[in-house]
Short mmCIF file of C-alpha atoms in Angstrom, two decimals:
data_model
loop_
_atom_site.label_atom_id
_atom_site.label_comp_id
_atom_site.label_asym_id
_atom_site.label_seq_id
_atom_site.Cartn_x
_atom_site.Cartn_y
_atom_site.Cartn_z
CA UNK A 1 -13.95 18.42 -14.75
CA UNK A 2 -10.94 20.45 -14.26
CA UNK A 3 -11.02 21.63 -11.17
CA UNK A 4 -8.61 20.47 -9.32
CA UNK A 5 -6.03 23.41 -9.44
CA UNK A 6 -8.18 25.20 -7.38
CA UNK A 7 -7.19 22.61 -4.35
CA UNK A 8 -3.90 22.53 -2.42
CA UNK A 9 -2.76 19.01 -3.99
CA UNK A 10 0.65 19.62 -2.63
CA UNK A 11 0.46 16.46 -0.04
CA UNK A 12 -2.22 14.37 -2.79
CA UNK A 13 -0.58 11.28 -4.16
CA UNK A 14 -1.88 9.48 -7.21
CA UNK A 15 -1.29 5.70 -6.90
CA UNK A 16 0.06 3.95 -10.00
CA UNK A 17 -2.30 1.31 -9.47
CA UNK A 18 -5.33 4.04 -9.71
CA UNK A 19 -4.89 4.07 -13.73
CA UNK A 20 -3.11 0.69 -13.43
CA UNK A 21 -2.82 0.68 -17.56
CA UNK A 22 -1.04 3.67 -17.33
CA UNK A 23 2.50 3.67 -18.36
CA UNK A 24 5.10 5.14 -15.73
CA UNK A 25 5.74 8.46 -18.01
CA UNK A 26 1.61 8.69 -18.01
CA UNK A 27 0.56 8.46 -14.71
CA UNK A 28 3.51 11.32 -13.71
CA UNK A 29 2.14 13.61 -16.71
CA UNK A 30 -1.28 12.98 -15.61
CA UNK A 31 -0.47 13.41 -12.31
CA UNK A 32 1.62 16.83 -12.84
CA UNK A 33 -1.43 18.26 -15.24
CA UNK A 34 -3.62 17.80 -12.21
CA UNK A 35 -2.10 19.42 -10.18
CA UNK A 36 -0.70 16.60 -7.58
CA UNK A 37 2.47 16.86 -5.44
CA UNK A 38 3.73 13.06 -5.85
CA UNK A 39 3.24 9.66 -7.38
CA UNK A 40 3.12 6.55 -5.63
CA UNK A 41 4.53 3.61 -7.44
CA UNK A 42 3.94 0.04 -8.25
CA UNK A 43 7.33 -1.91 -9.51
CA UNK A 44 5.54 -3.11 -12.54
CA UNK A 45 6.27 0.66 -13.67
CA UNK A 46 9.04 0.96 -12.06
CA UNK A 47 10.92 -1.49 -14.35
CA UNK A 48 8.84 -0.71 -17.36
CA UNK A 49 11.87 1.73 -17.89
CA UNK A 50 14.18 1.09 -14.97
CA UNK A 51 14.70 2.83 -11.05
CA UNK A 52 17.17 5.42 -11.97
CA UNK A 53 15.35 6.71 -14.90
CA UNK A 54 11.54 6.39 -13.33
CA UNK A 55 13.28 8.58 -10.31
CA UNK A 56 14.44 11.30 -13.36
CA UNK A 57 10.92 11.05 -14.98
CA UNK A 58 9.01 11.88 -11.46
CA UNK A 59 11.79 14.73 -10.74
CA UNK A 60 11.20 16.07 -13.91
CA UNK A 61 7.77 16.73 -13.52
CA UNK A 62 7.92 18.52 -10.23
CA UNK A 63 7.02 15.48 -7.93
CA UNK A 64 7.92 13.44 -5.47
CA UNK A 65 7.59 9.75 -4.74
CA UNK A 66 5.12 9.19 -2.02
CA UNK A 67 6.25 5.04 -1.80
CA UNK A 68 7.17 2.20 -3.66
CA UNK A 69 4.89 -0.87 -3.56
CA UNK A 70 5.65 -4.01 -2.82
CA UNK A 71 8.18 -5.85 -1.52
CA UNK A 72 6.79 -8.78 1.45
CA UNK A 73 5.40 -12.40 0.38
CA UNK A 74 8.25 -13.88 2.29
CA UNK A 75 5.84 -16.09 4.85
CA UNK A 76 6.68 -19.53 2.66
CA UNK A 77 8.18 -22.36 4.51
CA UNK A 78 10.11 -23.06 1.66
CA UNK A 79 13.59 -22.51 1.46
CA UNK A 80 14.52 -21.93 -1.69
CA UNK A 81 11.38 -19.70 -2.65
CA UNK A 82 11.95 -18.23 0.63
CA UNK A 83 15.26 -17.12 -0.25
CA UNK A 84 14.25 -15.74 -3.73
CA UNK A 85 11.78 -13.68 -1.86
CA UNK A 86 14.29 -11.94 0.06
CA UNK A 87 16.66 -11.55 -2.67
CA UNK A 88 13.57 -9.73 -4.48
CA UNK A 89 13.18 -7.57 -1.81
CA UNK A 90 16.34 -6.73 -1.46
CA UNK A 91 15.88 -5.38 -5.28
CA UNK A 92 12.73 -3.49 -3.80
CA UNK A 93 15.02 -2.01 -1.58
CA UNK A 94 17.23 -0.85 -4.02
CA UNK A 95 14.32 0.18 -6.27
CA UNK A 96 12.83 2.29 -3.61
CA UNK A 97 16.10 4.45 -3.05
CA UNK A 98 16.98 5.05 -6.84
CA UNK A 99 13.37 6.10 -7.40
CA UNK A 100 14.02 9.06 -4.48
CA UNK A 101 11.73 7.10 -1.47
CA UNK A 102 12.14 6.27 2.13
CA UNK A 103 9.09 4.19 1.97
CA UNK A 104 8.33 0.38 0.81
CA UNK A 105 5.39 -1.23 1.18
CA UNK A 106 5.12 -4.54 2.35
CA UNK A 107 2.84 -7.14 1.22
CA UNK A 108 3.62 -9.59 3.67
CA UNK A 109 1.89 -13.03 2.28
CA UNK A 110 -0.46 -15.10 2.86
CA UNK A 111 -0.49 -18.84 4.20
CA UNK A 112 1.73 -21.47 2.47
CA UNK A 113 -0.93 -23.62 1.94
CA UNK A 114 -2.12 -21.26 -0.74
CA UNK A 115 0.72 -21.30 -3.63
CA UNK A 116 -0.45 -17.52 -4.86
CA UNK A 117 -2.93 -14.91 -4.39
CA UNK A 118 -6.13 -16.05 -5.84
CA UNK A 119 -5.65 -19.27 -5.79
CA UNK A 120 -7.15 -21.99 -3.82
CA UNK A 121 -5.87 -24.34 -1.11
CA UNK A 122 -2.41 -26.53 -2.38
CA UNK A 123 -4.19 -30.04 -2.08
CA UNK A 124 -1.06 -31.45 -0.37
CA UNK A 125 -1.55 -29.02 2.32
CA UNK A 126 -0.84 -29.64 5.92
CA UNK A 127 -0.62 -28.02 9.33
CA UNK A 128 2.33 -26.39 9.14
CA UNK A 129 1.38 -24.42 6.29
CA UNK A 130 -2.23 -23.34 8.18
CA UNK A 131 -0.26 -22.53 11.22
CA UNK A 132 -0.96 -18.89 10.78
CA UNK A 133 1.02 -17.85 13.92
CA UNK A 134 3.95 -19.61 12.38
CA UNK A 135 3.53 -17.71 9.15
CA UNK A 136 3.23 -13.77 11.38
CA UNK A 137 6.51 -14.96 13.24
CA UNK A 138 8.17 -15.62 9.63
CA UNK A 139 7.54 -12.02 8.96
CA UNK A 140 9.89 -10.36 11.75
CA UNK A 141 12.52 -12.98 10.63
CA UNK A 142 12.18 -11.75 6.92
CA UNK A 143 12.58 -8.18 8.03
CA UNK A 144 15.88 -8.99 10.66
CA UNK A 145 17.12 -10.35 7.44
CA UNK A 146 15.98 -7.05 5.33
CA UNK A 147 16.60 -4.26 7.67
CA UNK A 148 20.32 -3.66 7.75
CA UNK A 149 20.59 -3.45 4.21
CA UNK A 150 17.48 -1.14 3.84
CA UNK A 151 19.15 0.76 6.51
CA UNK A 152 21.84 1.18 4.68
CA UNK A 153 20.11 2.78 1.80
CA UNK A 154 17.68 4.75 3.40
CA UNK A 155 14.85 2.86 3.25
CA UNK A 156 11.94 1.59 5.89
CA UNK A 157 10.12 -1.24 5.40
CA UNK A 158 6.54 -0.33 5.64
CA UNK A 159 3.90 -2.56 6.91
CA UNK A 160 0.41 -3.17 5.26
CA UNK A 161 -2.28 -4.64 7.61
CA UNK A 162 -4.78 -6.03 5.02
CA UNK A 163 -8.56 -6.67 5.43
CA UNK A 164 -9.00 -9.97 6.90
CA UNK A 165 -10.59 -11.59 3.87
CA UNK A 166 -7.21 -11.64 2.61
CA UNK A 167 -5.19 -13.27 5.06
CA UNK A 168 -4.81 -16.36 3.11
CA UNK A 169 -3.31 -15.73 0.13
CA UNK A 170 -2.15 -11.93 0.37
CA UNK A 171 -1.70 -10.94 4.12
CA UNK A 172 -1.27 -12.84 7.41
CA UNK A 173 -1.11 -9.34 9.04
CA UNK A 174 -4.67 -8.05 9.29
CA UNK A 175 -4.38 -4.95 12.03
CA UNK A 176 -2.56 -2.29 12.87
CA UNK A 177 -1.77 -3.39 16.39
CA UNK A 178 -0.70 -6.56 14.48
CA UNK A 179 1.91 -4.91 12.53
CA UNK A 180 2.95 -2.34 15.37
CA UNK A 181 4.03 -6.07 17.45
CA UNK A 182 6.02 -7.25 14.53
CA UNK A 183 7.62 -3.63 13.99
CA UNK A 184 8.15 -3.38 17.75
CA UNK A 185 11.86 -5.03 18.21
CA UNK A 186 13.03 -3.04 15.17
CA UNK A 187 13.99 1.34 15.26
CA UNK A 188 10.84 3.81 13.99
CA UNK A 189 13.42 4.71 11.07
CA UNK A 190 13.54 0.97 10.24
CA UNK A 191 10.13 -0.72 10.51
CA UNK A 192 6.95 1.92 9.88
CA UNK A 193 3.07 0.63 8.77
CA UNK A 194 0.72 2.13 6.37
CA UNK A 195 -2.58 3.10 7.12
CA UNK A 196 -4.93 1.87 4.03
CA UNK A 197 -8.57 3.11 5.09
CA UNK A 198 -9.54 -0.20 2.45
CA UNK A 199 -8.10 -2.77 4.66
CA UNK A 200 -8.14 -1.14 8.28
CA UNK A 201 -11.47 1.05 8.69
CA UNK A 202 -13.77 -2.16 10.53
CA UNK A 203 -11.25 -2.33 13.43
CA UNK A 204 -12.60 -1.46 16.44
CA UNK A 205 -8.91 -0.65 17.97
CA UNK A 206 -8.20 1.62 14.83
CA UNK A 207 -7.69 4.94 17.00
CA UNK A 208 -5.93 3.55 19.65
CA UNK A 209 -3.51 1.98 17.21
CA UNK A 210 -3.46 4.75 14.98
CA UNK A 211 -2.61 6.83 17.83
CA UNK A 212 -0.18 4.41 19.02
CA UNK A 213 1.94 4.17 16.27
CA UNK A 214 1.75 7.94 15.96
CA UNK A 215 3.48 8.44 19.38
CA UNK A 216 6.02 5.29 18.08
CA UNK A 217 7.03 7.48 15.00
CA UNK A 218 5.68 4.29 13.01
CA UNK A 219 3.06 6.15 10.76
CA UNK A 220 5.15 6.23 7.14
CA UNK A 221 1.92 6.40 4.83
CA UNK A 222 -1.57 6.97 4.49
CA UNK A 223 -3.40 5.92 1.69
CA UNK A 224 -7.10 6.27 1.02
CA UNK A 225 -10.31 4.32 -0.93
CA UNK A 226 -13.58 3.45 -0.31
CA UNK A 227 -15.49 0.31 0.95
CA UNK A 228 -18.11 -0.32 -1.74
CA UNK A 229 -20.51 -3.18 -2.51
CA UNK A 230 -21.33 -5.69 -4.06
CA UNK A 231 -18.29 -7.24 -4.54
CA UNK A 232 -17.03 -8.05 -7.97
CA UNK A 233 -16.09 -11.52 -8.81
CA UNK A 234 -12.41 -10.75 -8.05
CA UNK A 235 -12.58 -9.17 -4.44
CA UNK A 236 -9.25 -7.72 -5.11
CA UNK A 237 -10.56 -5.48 -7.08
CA UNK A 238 -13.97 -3.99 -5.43
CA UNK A 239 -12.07 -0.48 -4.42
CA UNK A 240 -14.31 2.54 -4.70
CA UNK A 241 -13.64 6.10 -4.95
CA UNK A 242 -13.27 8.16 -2.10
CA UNK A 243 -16.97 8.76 -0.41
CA UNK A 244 -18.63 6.49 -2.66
CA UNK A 245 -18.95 4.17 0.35
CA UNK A 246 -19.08 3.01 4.03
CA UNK A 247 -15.76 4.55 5.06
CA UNK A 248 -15.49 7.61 7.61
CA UNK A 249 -12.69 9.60 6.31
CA UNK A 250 -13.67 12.30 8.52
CA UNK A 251 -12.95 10.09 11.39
CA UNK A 252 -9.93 8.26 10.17
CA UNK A 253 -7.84 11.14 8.21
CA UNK A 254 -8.61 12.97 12.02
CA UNK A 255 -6.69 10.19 13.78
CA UNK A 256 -3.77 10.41 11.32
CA UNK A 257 -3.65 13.98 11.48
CA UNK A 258 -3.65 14.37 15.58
CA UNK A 259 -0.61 11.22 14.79
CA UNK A 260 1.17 13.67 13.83
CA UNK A 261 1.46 12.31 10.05
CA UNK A 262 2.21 15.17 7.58
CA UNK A 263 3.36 13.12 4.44
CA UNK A 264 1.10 12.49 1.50
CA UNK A 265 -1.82 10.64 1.29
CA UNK A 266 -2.01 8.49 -1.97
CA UNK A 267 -5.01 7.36 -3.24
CA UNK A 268 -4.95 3.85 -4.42
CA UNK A 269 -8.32 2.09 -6.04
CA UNK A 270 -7.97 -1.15 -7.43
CA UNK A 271 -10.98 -1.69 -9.54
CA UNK A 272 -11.83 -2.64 -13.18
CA UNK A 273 -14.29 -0.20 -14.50
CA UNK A 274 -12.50 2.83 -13.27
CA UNK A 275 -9.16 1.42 -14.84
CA UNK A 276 -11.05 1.82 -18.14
CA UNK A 277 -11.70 5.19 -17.84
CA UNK A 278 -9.49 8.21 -19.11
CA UNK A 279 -6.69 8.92 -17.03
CA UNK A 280 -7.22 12.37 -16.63
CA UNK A 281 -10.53 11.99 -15.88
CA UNK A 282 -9.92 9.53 -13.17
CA UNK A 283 -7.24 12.14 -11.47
CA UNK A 284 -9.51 14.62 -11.70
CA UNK A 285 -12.54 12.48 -9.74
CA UNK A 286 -9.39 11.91 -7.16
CA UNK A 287 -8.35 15.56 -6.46
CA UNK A 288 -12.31 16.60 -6.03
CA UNK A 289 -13.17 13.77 -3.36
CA UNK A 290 -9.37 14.31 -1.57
CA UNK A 291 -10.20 17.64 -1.66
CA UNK A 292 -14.07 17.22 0.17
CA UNK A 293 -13.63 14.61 2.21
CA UNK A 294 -9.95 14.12 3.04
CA UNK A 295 -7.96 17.74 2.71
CA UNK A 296 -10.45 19.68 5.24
CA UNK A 297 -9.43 16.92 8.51
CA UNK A 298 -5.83 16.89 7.64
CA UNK A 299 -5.14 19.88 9.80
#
């Protein structure tokens, strides 16, 4: 299946988590044999060899770093795990700008009453930690804290509206208006969001906002996957390739494009039975769908 060379890959970004059991130096060969202009990368592979040499290893190869996922999960009540989580971030930040990117992610969290993604309810559990106002106005406290020393190292923190099935445990922020408020008392350069056609494609304001945050100079990433069902046990996991089903990309990429967005558009699929397949083979499948149902609207 190697076709992609015959596409302009030069904005295409191939997630880390994609061919999550990839190590860093294989997911930028694979990458670079396929064609692709950039990586986007997961910490976990990241610090499989360190920042400073994962940014050589990407430069190497002829490719840039599209983002760095994640820093966020700083909506605890906690203090002292609160504080850890900004003191990892602020190694996120620092992560980001060694690897050569402008852009983290942000994960924001879920609700204290769950103790970790996946998990169920803590049984000692009370209203504070289910006041999920509470836990969104934690957020832009977390980033006044974060953005003066991102600033100072070039970075934006990037929010990530998630689906609202994970607003417990993974992601108190479920729209892209949501995130544009939070961003709001902080500079374009400082606060941007992501839009991740998994989590955002069911919201009925997802033009306006898209268009919105276009105009606000808030639109730092797009990255792309497909709605498919049935679920698997671990919804986490339940990504699909590109076109394999319910999302409009025609639609979507469309609104990004007349945003004015011209970065890259990683693809990022979190899912169990394409993680077992060849890497190659899975960057190949990436580059033909990006370049059917994604490359033709971007312009």
């Amino acid at each position: 299946m190697a076709i992609s060379n015959s596409f302009d890959l030069s904005r295409c970004s191939l997630n880390t988590a994609t061919i999550k059991h990839a190590t860093l130096t294989e997911a930028v060969t694979t990458a670079a044999a396929a064609g692709y202009g950039a990586v986007g990368l997961w910490r976990d592979r990241v610090q499989e060899v360190g920042a400073e040499e994962a940014g050589r290893i990407v430069r190497d190869a002829g490719l840039r770093v599209s983002s760095l996922c994640r820093g966020g999960f700083f909506t605890d009540l906690d203090v002292e795990r609160t504080r850890a989580a900004v003191d990892d971030n602020r190694r996120a930040i620092d992560e980001a700008a060694a690897v050569g990117t402008g852009e983290l992610i942000l994960v924001v969290g879920g609700l204290p009453a769950n103790p970790e993604p996946g998990m169920g309810v803590s049984p000692d559990a009370g209203q504070p930690e289910r006041d999920l106002g509470a836990a969104r106005e934690r957020v832009g406290l977390r980033l006044a804290e974060l953005v003066p020393y991102a600033r100072e190292r070039g970075v934006r923190l990037v929010l990530e509206p998630m689906h609202p099935i994970f607003c417990a445990d993974r992601g108190v922020v479920s729209t892209l208006g949501q995130a544009l408020d939070i961003a709001a008392p902080f500079a374009a350069t400082e606060v941007g969001v992501v839009v991740d056609t998994y989590h955002v494609w069911w919201d009925p304001q997802l033009a306006a906002s898209i268009a919105r945050a276009g105009a606000q100079g808030r639109l730092a990433a797009y990255q792309v996957c497909d709605w498919v069902l049935p679920f698997k046990e671990d919804t986490l996991n339940s990504r699909g390739y590109v076109g394999d089903g319910y999302i409009d990309f025609e639609a979507i990429t469309g609104w990004v494009r007349d945003a004015g967005y011209t970065g890259a558009v990683e693809t990022e699929i979190f899912n169990t039975d394409i993680w077992e397949r060849p890497f190659g083979e899975v960057a190949e499948r990436v580059a033909a769908d990006y370049a059917e149902r994604v490359l033709p609207f971007l312009s």
